[in-house]
Amino acid sequence: FTGATDPLMERFNESLSFDKRLWKVDIEGSCAYARALCKAGIITSEESKAMVDGLGKVAKEWESGIFEIKDGDEDIHTANERRLGEIIGSVAGKLHTGRSRNDQVATDVRLWLKQECMVIRSLLVELLKTAANRAESEVDLLMPGYTHLQPAQAIRWSHWMLCHASKWKRDLERLDDLVKRVDVMPLGSGALAGHPFGLDRASLAKDLNFAQITTNSLDAVSDRDFIAEFLFFASMLGIHFSQWSEDLIIYGTAEFGYVKQSDAYSTGSSLMPQKKNPDALELLRGKSGRSIGQLVGLLTVLKGLPSTYNKDLQEDKELLFDCVDTLHATIPISTGVLSTLEPVGSAMSSGLHGEMLATDLADYLVRKGVPFRETHHIAGEAVALAEDKGCSLTDLTYTDLAPLHELFEPDVTDVWQMEASVEARSAAGGTSKEAVLKQARDLRDSLE
């Protein structure tokens, strides 16, 4: 290249403005690489020590906030290497022997994301523990369960909480699974064709605490599957937060009144003084779209790339960084909302309508040997009878029900009890008290 670079191109091309957050892992990778070069006999032990010591001084400058970014610092890798050269002299030029920014950046991002996954995991575990604890302590509260947003059957409030916790648990499992594919070291792959100096990559991986090394150098420098997987995990978690938030937004309206949200996670209206807005929940719902957009954005970048490294891959980091930052907010906010949420038992009880026991009436006859398809029809006749009489289903007496089927007996009115209805659902995963408590125990045990 003999011509000067257009200043606009320099700004367009640089990534230091956002990848500088990788400074620590970049230095960790370079220190390990210096030791590996020494072990391979490419540099002397004195040169390796000078590099490691110099990089330590660079790290201190970043830590103290005095690192000076200069013109020409295109990215975190060139910035750190330039500063290392200023500290230790020309020997710093040997650090990049056999290494490309292609395998360097791929290594840095994996190191960084692996650490972030552990932080995010601990946040998710705290959320799940909160759900398990609340489910146990509030297991006696009954509420309406809905399908198609229509009242369906009675359930336990705790059962509803554990419904969403089950989704979050799957998210945790997805995170644990994808970490295995993050924990792979590409360093030593060079620009694309591999390392020419007999570098012991397995030893280098051990030094950097990677579980394994990449098996193909062409793939190693271009693989961003692990980022796509992480963004998918974040998208699913965001969707689950959105669904949970939507439930709570509805349950918190004046028309329902099943829950009251803490002032700590609500705001008032700038115009209407009586308003208490569920802003935390609405933002959780909204940010799910942001996560989905980040996933689609990366997949669109990746879909048409030719083999090995292309500059398009620089677009992975801003999407990833923003996604991680968002999770650092959404998970603790969700934990805060859940831990401070106040259920209103009286409103939940008021929402338990007699018609929700229609299936229990059908089940009464099933227990006497009548086929369910027939009992379903009979229960429908009972609902129609209650409508004709202008009363609730639970106001019907044995005398009212007896003409509908010969197996109805005086004890049929025992089914008009919401507690009995939920207790009948005692199979694993159901809404009976013991089934719900077991779900909470199992959830907590899985987190140990």
Short mmCIF file of C-alpha atoms in Angstrom, two decimals:
data_model
loop_
_atom_site.label_atom_id
_atom_site.label_comp_id
_atom_site.label_asym_id
_atom_site.label_seq_id
_atom_site.Cartn_x
_atom_site.Cartn_y
_atom_site.Cartn_z
CA PHE A 1 0.00 0.00 0.00
CA THR A 2 1.46 3.31 -1.03
CA GLY A 3 -1.50 5.67 -0.76
CA ALA A 4 -2.80 7.26 2.41
CA THR A 5 -5.94 5.83 3.99
CA ASP A 6 -8.99 8.03 3.84
CA PRO A 7 -9.67 9.28 7.41
CA LEU A 8 -13.30 8.28 6.91
CA MET A 9 -12.14 4.75 6.12
CA GLU A 10 -10.02 4.72 9.26
CA ARG A 11 -13.06 5.54 11.36
CA PHE A 12 -15.18 3.07 9.42
CA ASN A 13 -12.60 0.31 9.89
CA GLU A 14 -11.63 0.78 13.54
CA SER A 15 -13.10 -1.36 16.32
CA LEU A 16 -11.16 -0.10 19.36
CA SER A 17 -14.08 2.11 20.35
CA PHE A 18 -16.03 -1.03 21.26
CA ASP A 19 -13.55 -3.91 21.49
CA LYS A 20 -11.41 -2.16 24.11
CA ARG A 21 -13.46 -4.01 26.71
CA LEU A 22 -11.42 -7.05 25.63
CA TRP A 23 -8.19 -5.50 26.94
CA LYS A 24 -7.81 -7.89 29.84
CA VAL A 25 -8.36 -11.13 27.93
CA ASP A 26 -6.22 -9.82 25.08
CA ILE A 27 -3.35 -9.34 27.50
CA GLU A 28 -3.97 -12.73 29.11
CA GLY A 29 -3.85 -14.36 25.68
CA SER A 30 -0.68 -12.52 24.72
CA CYS A 31 1.09 -13.48 27.94
CA ALA A 32 0.23 -17.14 27.39
CA TYR A 33 1.30 -16.87 23.76
CA ALA A 34 4.66 -15.38 24.77
CA ARG A 35 5.23 -18.33 27.10
CA ALA A 36 4.25 -20.75 24.31
CA LEU A 37 6.68 -19.11 21.88
CA CYS A 38 9.43 -19.53 24.45
CA LYS A 39 8.54 -23.18 24.99
CA ALA A 40 8.71 -23.71 21.21
CA GLY A 41 12.19 -22.14 21.15
CA ILE A 42 11.11 -19.22 19.01
CA ILE A 43 12.02 -16.57 21.60
CA THR A 44 14.29 -16.71 24.63
CA SER A 45 13.09 -16.93 28.20
CA GLU A 46 14.41 -13.38 28.76
CA GLU A 47 12.36 -12.11 25.83
CA SER A 48 9.28 -13.95 27.05
CA LYS A 49 9.69 -12.51 30.55
CA ALA A 50 10.12 -9.00 29.14
CA MET A 51 6.90 -9.41 27.16
CA VAL A 52 4.92 -10.74 30.10
CA ASP A 53 6.24 -8.06 32.46
CA GLY A 54 5.57 -5.36 29.87
CA LEU A 55 2.04 -6.61 29.28
CA GLY A 56 1.51 -6.48 33.03
CA LYS A 57 2.36 -2.77 32.92
CA VAL A 58 -0.07 -2.28 30.03
CA ALA A 59 -2.76 -4.00 32.08
CA LYS A 60 -2.16 -1.68 35.01
CA GLU A 61 -2.63 1.31 32.71
CA TRP A 62 -6.00 -0.04 31.58
CA GLU A 63 -6.99 -0.82 35.17
CA SER A 64 -6.13 2.67 36.37
CA GLY A 65 -7.76 4.33 33.35
CA ILE A 66 -4.58 6.02 32.12
CA PHE A 67 -4.01 3.95 28.96
CA GLU A 68 -3.58 6.47 26.14
CA ILE A 69 -5.21 5.60 22.84
CA LYS A 70 -3.27 6.96 19.88
CA ASP A 71 -3.82 7.42 16.17
CA GLY A 72 -3.28 4.13 14.41
CA ASP A 73 -4.73 2.04 17.25
CA GLU A 74 -7.19 0.26 15.02
CA ASP A 75 -8.30 -2.30 17.60
CA ILE A 76 -7.46 -3.60 21.06
CA HIS A 77 -4.77 -5.90 19.66
CA THR A 78 -2.81 -3.19 17.85
CA ALA A 79 -3.25 -0.79 20.78
CA ASN A 80 -1.82 -3.24 23.30
CA GLU A 81 1.04 -4.31 21.05
CA ARG A 82 1.92 -0.69 20.22
CA ARG A 83 2.06 0.20 23.91
CA LEU A 84 4.09 -2.91 24.69
CA GLY A 85 6.65 -1.80 22.11
CA GLU A 86 6.87 1.60 23.76
CA ILE A 87 7.59 -0.08 27.10
CA ILE A 88 10.01 -2.87 26.15
CA GLY A 89 11.30 -1.83 22.72
CA SER A 90 11.64 -3.75 19.49
CA VAL A 91 11.50 -7.18 21.10
CA ALA A 92 7.73 -6.60 21.32
CA GLY A 93 7.64 -7.19 17.56
CA LYS A 94 8.38 -10.87 18.14
CA LEU A 95 5.13 -11.38 20.04
CA HIS A 96 3.10 -11.58 16.85
CA THR A 97 5.28 -14.35 15.39
CA GLY A 98 2.99 -16.94 13.79
CA ARG A 99 -0.07 -15.16 15.17
CA SER A 100 -2.75 -13.28 13.25
CA ARG A 101 -5.39 -10.97 14.54
CA ASN A 102 -7.77 -13.52 13.03
CA ASP A 103 -6.97 -16.21 15.61
CA GLN A 104 -6.21 -13.58 18.26
CA VAL A 105 -9.63 -11.93 18.21
CA ALA A 106 -11.41 -15.28 18.06
CA THR A 107 -9.49 -16.33 21.18
CA ASP A 108 -10.16 -13.06 22.99
CA VAL A 109 -13.90 -13.21 22.40
CA ARG A 110 -14.09 -16.80 23.58
CA LEU A 111 -12.12 -16.02 26.73
CA TRP A 112 -14.32 -13.02 27.45
CA LEU A 113 -17.61 -14.77 26.73
CA LYS A 114 -16.69 -17.81 28.80
CA GLN A 115 -16.20 -15.56 31.82
CA GLU A 116 -19.43 -13.69 31.14
CA CYS A 117 -21.35 -16.96 30.85
CA MET A 118 -20.34 -17.82 34.41
CA VAL A 119 -21.56 -14.45 35.69
CA ILE A 120 -24.84 -14.77 33.81
CA ARG A 121 -25.25 -18.30 35.10
CA SER A 122 -24.97 -17.12 38.71
CA LEU A 123 -27.61 -14.44 38.05
CA LEU A 124 -29.97 -17.02 36.58
CA VAL A 125 -29.45 -19.38 39.50
CA GLU A 126 -30.39 -16.59 41.91
CA LEU A 127 -33.58 -15.94 39.96
CA LEU A 128 -34.49 -19.63 40.00
CA LYS A 129 -33.82 -19.93 43.73
CA THR A 130 -36.09 -16.95 44.33
CA ALA A 131 -38.85 -18.66 42.34
CA ALA A 132 -38.44 -21.95 44.23
CA ASN A 133 -38.50 -20.21 47.61
CA ARG A 134 -41.61 -18.19 46.82
CA ALA A 135 -43.37 -21.21 45.37
CA GLU A 136 -42.87 -23.11 48.62
CA SER A 137 -43.92 -20.29 50.91
CA GLU A 138 -47.05 -19.31 48.94
CA VAL A 139 -48.25 -22.75 47.88
CA ASP A 140 -51.69 -22.39 49.50
CA LEU A 141 -52.80 -19.51 47.26
CA LEU A 142 -55.23 -20.52 44.51
CA MET A 143 -55.84 -18.55 41.34
CA PRO A 144 -57.53 -18.98 37.97
CA GLY A 145 -55.56 -20.70 35.26
CA TYR A 146 -56.12 -19.55 31.68
CA THR A 147 -56.04 -20.94 28.17
CA HIS A 148 -56.66 -18.58 25.24
CA LEU A 149 -56.74 -15.91 27.97
CA GLN A 150 -60.07 -17.37 29.10
CA PRO A 151 -60.66 -18.75 32.64
CA ALA A 152 -60.04 -22.49 32.45
CA GLN A 153 -59.27 -24.31 35.69
CA ALA A 154 -58.12 -23.50 39.20
CA ILE A 155 -54.37 -23.70 39.80
CA ARG A 156 -51.97 -22.75 42.53
CA TRP A 157 -50.20 -19.38 42.38
CA SER A 158 -47.01 -21.32 43.03
CA HIS A 159 -47.73 -23.56 40.07
CA TRP A 160 -47.89 -20.46 37.86
CA MET A 161 -44.55 -19.20 39.22
CA LEU A 162 -42.94 -22.57 38.59
CA CYS A 163 -44.33 -22.60 35.06
CA HIS A 164 -42.09 -19.66 34.23
CA ALA A 165 -39.25 -21.01 36.35
CA SER A 166 -39.36 -24.16 34.22
CA LYS A 167 -38.67 -22.04 31.16
CA TRP A 168 -35.81 -20.24 32.89
CA LYS A 169 -34.41 -23.62 33.93
CA ARG A 170 -34.31 -24.68 30.28
CA ASP A 171 -32.51 -21.44 29.51
CA LEU A 172 -29.93 -22.28 32.17
CA GLU A 173 -29.48 -25.72 30.61
CA ARG A 174 -28.97 -24.12 27.19
CA LEU A 175 -26.33 -21.83 28.66
CA ASP A 176 -24.52 -24.73 30.31
CA ASP A 177 -24.55 -26.65 27.06
CA LEU A 178 -23.28 -23.86 24.82
CA VAL A 179 -20.36 -23.06 27.15
CA LYS A 180 -18.78 -26.32 25.98
CA ARG A 181 -18.54 -24.86 22.48
CA VAL A 182 -17.28 -21.52 23.72
CA ASP A 183 -14.52 -23.26 25.68
CA VAL A 184 -12.43 -24.13 22.60
CA MET A 185 -9.16 -22.38 21.77
CA PRO A 186 -8.44 -21.17 18.21
CA LEU A 187 -5.08 -19.54 19.05
CA GLY A 188 -2.26 -21.03 17.01
CA SER A 189 -4.32 -21.20 13.82
CA GLY A 190 -2.63 -18.16 12.29
CA ALA A 191 -4.44 -16.15 9.67
CA LEU A 192 -6.01 -19.31 8.23
CA ALA A 193 -3.46 -22.02 7.41
CA GLY A 194 -2.05 -22.89 10.83
CA HIS A 195 1.11 -22.19 12.82
CA PRO A 196 4.51 -22.68 11.12
CA PHE A 197 6.72 -22.95 14.21
CA GLY A 198 5.62 -26.13 15.94
CA LEU A 199 3.62 -24.39 18.66
CA ASP A 200 2.26 -26.72 21.35
CA ARG A 201 -1.36 -25.68 21.13
CA ALA A 202 -2.57 -28.19 23.71
CA SER A 203 -0.17 -26.76 26.29
CA LEU A 204 -1.19 -23.23 25.32
CA ALA A 205 -4.87 -24.15 25.77
CA LYS A 206 -4.12 -25.51 29.22
CA ASP A 207 -2.31 -22.28 30.13
CA LEU A 208 -5.39 -20.29 29.09
CA ASN A 209 -7.75 -22.75 30.80
CA PHE A 210 -9.48 -23.84 27.61
CA ALA A 211 -11.01 -27.33 27.64
CA GLN A 212 -9.87 -28.16 24.10
CA ILE A 213 -8.39 -26.76 20.89
CA THR A 214 -9.98 -26.20 17.50
CA THR A 215 -9.34 -28.99 15.01
CA ASN A 216 -9.22 -27.06 11.74
CA SER A 217 -7.45 -23.74 11.30
CA LEU A 218 -9.65 -22.57 8.42
CA ASP A 219 -12.77 -23.04 10.52
CA ALA A 220 -11.14 -21.77 13.71
CA VAL A 221 -10.65 -18.19 12.52
CA SER A 222 -14.17 -17.85 11.11
CA ASP A 223 -16.30 -19.84 13.54
CA ARG A 224 -18.88 -17.62 15.21
CA ASP A 225 -21.40 -20.38 15.87
CA PHE A 226 -20.78 -20.01 19.58
CA ILE A 227 -21.84 -16.36 19.45
CA ALA A 228 -24.96 -17.23 17.48
CA GLU A 229 -25.78 -19.90 20.06
CA PHE A 230 -25.31 -17.42 22.87
CA LEU A 231 -27.55 -14.89 21.13
CA PHE A 232 -30.18 -17.62 20.67
CA PHE A 233 -29.96 -18.45 24.37
CA ALA A 234 -30.40 -14.75 25.17
CA SER A 235 -33.31 -14.49 22.73
CA MET A 236 -35.14 -17.42 24.30
CA LEU A 237 -34.50 -16.06 27.80
CA GLY A 238 -35.79 -12.69 26.61
CA ILE A 239 -38.90 -14.30 25.15
CA HIS A 240 -39.51 -16.10 28.43
CA PHE A 241 -39.09 -12.87 30.38
CA SER A 242 -41.50 -11.22 27.95
CA GLN A 243 -44.15 -13.92 28.43
CA TRP A 244 -43.77 -13.74 32.20
CA SER A 245 -43.98 -9.96 32.09
CA GLU A 246 -47.10 -10.06 29.95
CA ASP A 247 -48.84 -12.31 32.48
CA LEU A 248 -47.90 -9.99 35.33
CA ILE A 249 -48.90 -6.86 33.43
CA ILE A 250 -52.34 -8.36 32.87
CA TYR A 251 -52.62 -9.71 36.43
CA GLY A 252 -51.66 -6.29 37.77
CA THR A 253 -54.39 -4.35 35.98
CA ALA A 254 -57.34 -2.98 37.94
CA GLU A 255 -59.58 -5.43 36.10
CA PHE A 256 -57.63 -8.39 37.52
CA GLY A 257 -55.80 -7.09 40.57
CA TYR A 258 -54.12 -10.42 41.29
CA VAL A 259 -50.71 -8.86 42.01
CA LYS A 260 -49.25 -5.62 43.24
CA GLN A 261 -45.83 -4.58 42.04
CA SER A 262 -43.31 -2.94 44.31
CA ASP A 263 -42.74 0.79 43.99
CA ALA A 264 -39.08 -0.09 43.43
CA TYR A 265 -39.93 -1.50 39.99
CA SER A 266 -42.81 0.80 38.96
CA THR A 267 -43.14 4.43 37.94
CA GLY A 268 -45.84 7.05 37.97
CA SER A 269 -47.42 8.98 35.14
CA SER A 270 -46.22 12.45 34.22
CA LEU A 271 -49.86 13.52 33.81
CA MET A 272 -52.12 11.16 35.78
CA PRO A 273 -51.24 11.00 39.48
CA GLN A 274 -53.25 7.83 40.12
CA LYS A 275 -51.21 5.74 37.68
CA LYS A 276 -48.66 3.12 38.73
CA ASN A 277 -47.02 1.83 35.59
CA PRO A 278 -45.27 -1.57 35.34
CA ASP A 279 -42.27 -0.09 33.54
CA ALA A 280 -39.83 -2.81 34.60
CA LEU A 281 -42.07 -5.47 33.10
CA GLU A 282 -42.74 -3.46 29.96
CA LEU A 283 -39.02 -2.92 29.43
CA LEU A 284 -38.37 -6.63 29.93
CA ARG A 285 -41.02 -7.33 27.33
CA GLY A 286 -39.55 -4.75 24.97
CA LYS A 287 -35.94 -5.83 25.31
CA SER A 288 -36.82 -9.32 24.09
CA GLY A 289 -37.22 -7.76 20.64
CA ARG A 290 -33.75 -6.29 20.97
CA SER A 291 -32.28 -9.74 21.70
CA ILE A 292 -34.08 -11.34 18.77
CA GLY A 293 -32.80 -8.55 16.52
CA GLN A 294 -29.22 -9.19 17.60
CA LEU A 295 -29.56 -12.88 16.75
CA VAL A 296 -31.08 -12.19 13.35
CA GLY A 297 -28.42 -9.54 12.73
CA LEU A 298 -25.55 -11.96 13.31
CA LEU A 299 -27.15 -14.77 11.32
CA THR A 300 -27.60 -12.36 8.42
CA VAL A 301 -23.92 -11.38 8.61
CA LEU A 302 -22.85 -15.02 8.61
CA LYS A 303 -25.13 -16.48 5.97
CA GLY A 304 -23.25 -15.41 2.83
CA LEU A 305 -19.63 -15.45 3.99
CA PRO A 306 -16.99 -17.35 2.03
CA SER A 307 -14.62 -19.61 3.95
CA THR A 308 -12.23 -18.39 6.67
CA TYR A 309 -11.94 -14.86 8.01
CA ASN A 310 -13.72 -11.88 6.48
CA LYS A 311 -14.01 -8.36 7.88
CA ASP A 312 -17.78 -8.80 8.13
CA LEU A 313 -17.06 -10.78 11.30
CA GLN A 314 -16.10 -7.56 13.07
CA GLU A 315 -19.85 -6.97 13.30
CA ASP A 316 -20.22 -9.82 15.80
CA LYS A 317 -18.85 -7.94 18.78
CA GLU A 318 -21.20 -4.99 19.17
CA LEU A 319 -24.15 -7.37 18.93
CA LEU A 320 -22.61 -9.69 21.51
CA PHE A 321 -21.48 -6.95 23.89
CA ASP A 322 -24.87 -5.24 23.89
CA CYS A 323 -26.58 -8.59 24.42
CA VAL A 324 -24.43 -9.38 27.44
CA ASP A 325 -24.93 -5.89 28.88
CA THR A 326 -28.69 -6.31 28.47
CA LEU A 327 -28.66 -9.63 30.33
CA HIS A 328 -26.70 -8.04 33.16
CA ALA A 329 -29.72 -5.76 33.58
CA THR A 330 -32.71 -7.94 32.74
CA ILE A 331 -31.91 -10.92 34.97
CA PRO A 332 -31.37 -8.93 38.20
CA ILE A 333 -34.40 -6.78 37.40
CA SER A 334 -36.48 -9.93 36.98
CA THR A 335 -35.21 -11.25 40.29
CA GLY A 336 -36.06 -7.95 41.95
CA VAL A 337 -39.57 -7.89 40.51
CA LEU A 338 -40.21 -11.51 41.51
CA SER A 339 -38.86 -11.14 45.04
CA THR A 340 -40.94 -8.02 45.77
CA LEU A 341 -44.16 -8.99 44.00
CA GLU A 342 -47.23 -9.05 46.27
CA PRO A 343 -49.98 -11.56 45.39
CA VAL A 344 -53.52 -10.49 46.28
CA GLY A 345 -55.21 -13.66 47.46
CA SER A 346 -58.69 -12.13 47.76
CA ALA A 347 -58.66 -10.98 44.13
CA MET A 348 -57.41 -14.36 42.97
CA SER A 349 -60.23 -16.06 44.90
CA SER A 350 -62.76 -13.69 43.34
CA GLY A 351 -61.52 -14.79 39.92
CA LEU A 352 -62.30 -18.45 40.65
CA HIS A 353 -65.68 -18.88 38.95
CA GLY A 354 -67.87 -21.94 39.39
CA GLU A 355 -67.81 -22.74 35.67
CA MET A 356 -64.12 -23.61 36.08
CA LEU A 357 -65.27 -26.81 37.81
CA ALA A 358 -67.10 -28.16 34.76
CA THR A 359 -64.29 -30.61 34.03
CA ASP A 360 -64.41 -31.80 37.64
CA LEU A 361 -68.08 -32.60 37.14
CA ALA A 362 -67.16 -34.65 34.08
CA ASP A 363 -64.41 -36.38 36.05
CA TYR A 364 -66.96 -37.36 38.72
CA LEU A 365 -68.72 -39.58 36.20
CA VAL A 366 -65.45 -40.82 34.72
CA ARG A 367 -64.61 -42.24 38.13
CA LYS A 368 -67.87 -44.18 37.91
CA GLY A 369 -66.87 -45.74 34.59
CA VAL A 370 -68.57 -43.38 32.13
CA PRO A 371 -66.44 -42.60 29.03
CA PHE A 372 -64.98 -39.10 29.15
CA ARG A 373 -66.42 -38.10 25.76
CA GLU A 374 -69.86 -38.79 27.19
CA THR A 375 -69.17 -37.06 30.50
CA HIS A 376 -67.81 -34.03 28.64
CA HIS A 377 -71.16 -33.69 26.90
CA ILE A 378 -73.07 -34.12 30.16
CA ALA A 379 -70.97 -31.46 31.89
CA GLY A 380 -71.75 -29.16 28.96
CA GLU A 381 -75.45 -29.77 29.57
CA ALA A 382 -74.94 -28.80 33.21
CA VAL A 383 -73.28 -25.53 32.15
CA ALA A 384 -76.21 -24.82 29.82
CA LEU A 385 -78.66 -25.62 32.63
CA ALA A 386 -76.93 -23.13 34.94
CA GLU A 387 -77.10 -20.47 32.22
CA ASP A 388 -80.83 -21.14 31.74
CA LYS A 389 -81.40 -20.85 35.49
CA GLY A 390 -79.32 -17.67 35.66
CA CYS A 391 -77.02 -19.09 38.32
CA SER A 392 -73.46 -20.30 38.71
CA LEU A 393 -72.60 -23.90 37.87
CA THR A 394 -71.75 -24.45 41.52
CA ASP A 395 -75.28 -23.38 42.53
CA LEU A 396 -76.71 -26.47 40.87
CA THR A 397 -77.91 -29.08 43.37
CA TYR A 398 -78.11 -32.84 43.20
CA THR A 399 -81.77 -32.43 42.31
CA ASP A 400 -80.77 -30.26 39.33
CA LEU A 401 -78.07 -32.65 38.15
CA ALA A 402 -79.77 -36.01 38.70
CA PRO A 403 -81.85 -35.87 35.48
CA LEU A 404 -78.68 -35.47 33.44
CA HIS A 405 -77.29 -38.91 34.31
CA GLU A 406 -78.37 -41.82 36.44
CA LEU A 407 -74.97 -42.14 38.15
CA PHE A 408 -75.13 -38.71 39.75
CA GLU A 409 -75.52 -39.15 43.51
CA PRO A 410 -75.99 -36.65 46.38
CA ASP A 411 -72.22 -36.41 46.88
CA VAL A 412 -71.87 -34.89 43.41
CA THR A 413 -71.92 -31.41 44.93
CA ASP A 414 -68.63 -32.20 46.67
CA VAL A 415 -66.93 -31.38 43.36
CA TRP A 416 -67.89 -27.72 43.86
CA GLN A 417 -64.69 -27.05 45.80
CA MET A 418 -61.71 -25.30 44.26
CA GLU A 419 -59.25 -26.84 46.73
CA ALA A 420 -60.51 -30.31 45.87
CA SER A 421 -60.15 -29.51 42.19
CA VAL A 422 -56.48 -28.57 42.44
CA GLU A 423 -55.72 -31.45 44.79
CA ALA A 424 -57.17 -33.90 42.27
CA ARG A 425 -54.39 -32.91 39.85
CA SER A 426 -51.82 -34.89 41.82
CA ALA A 427 -49.84 -36.53 39.00
CA ALA A 428 -46.23 -35.38 38.65
CA GLY A 429 -46.12 -31.86 37.30
CA GLY A 430 -49.68 -31.09 38.36
CA THR A 431 -51.11 -28.37 40.57
CA SER A 432 -51.84 -30.32 43.75
CA LYS A 433 -49.99 -29.08 46.80
CA GLU A 434 -47.57 -31.99 47.00
CA ALA A 435 -46.94 -31.97 43.25
CA VAL A 436 -46.12 -28.25 43.35
CA LEU A 437 -43.90 -28.59 46.40
CA LYS A 438 -42.03 -31.41 44.68
CA GLN A 439 -41.49 -29.19 41.64
CA ALA A 440 -40.02 -26.52 43.90
CA ARG A 441 -37.77 -29.03 45.69
CA ASP A 442 -36.60 -30.56 42.43
CA LEU A 443 -35.82 -27.13 41.02
CA ARG A 444 -33.78 -26.17 44.07
CA ASP A 445 -31.95 -29.52 44.07
CA SER A 446 -31.03 -29.08 40.42
CA LEU A 447 -29.29 -25.83 41.26
CA GLU A 448 -26.99 -27.30 43.88
#
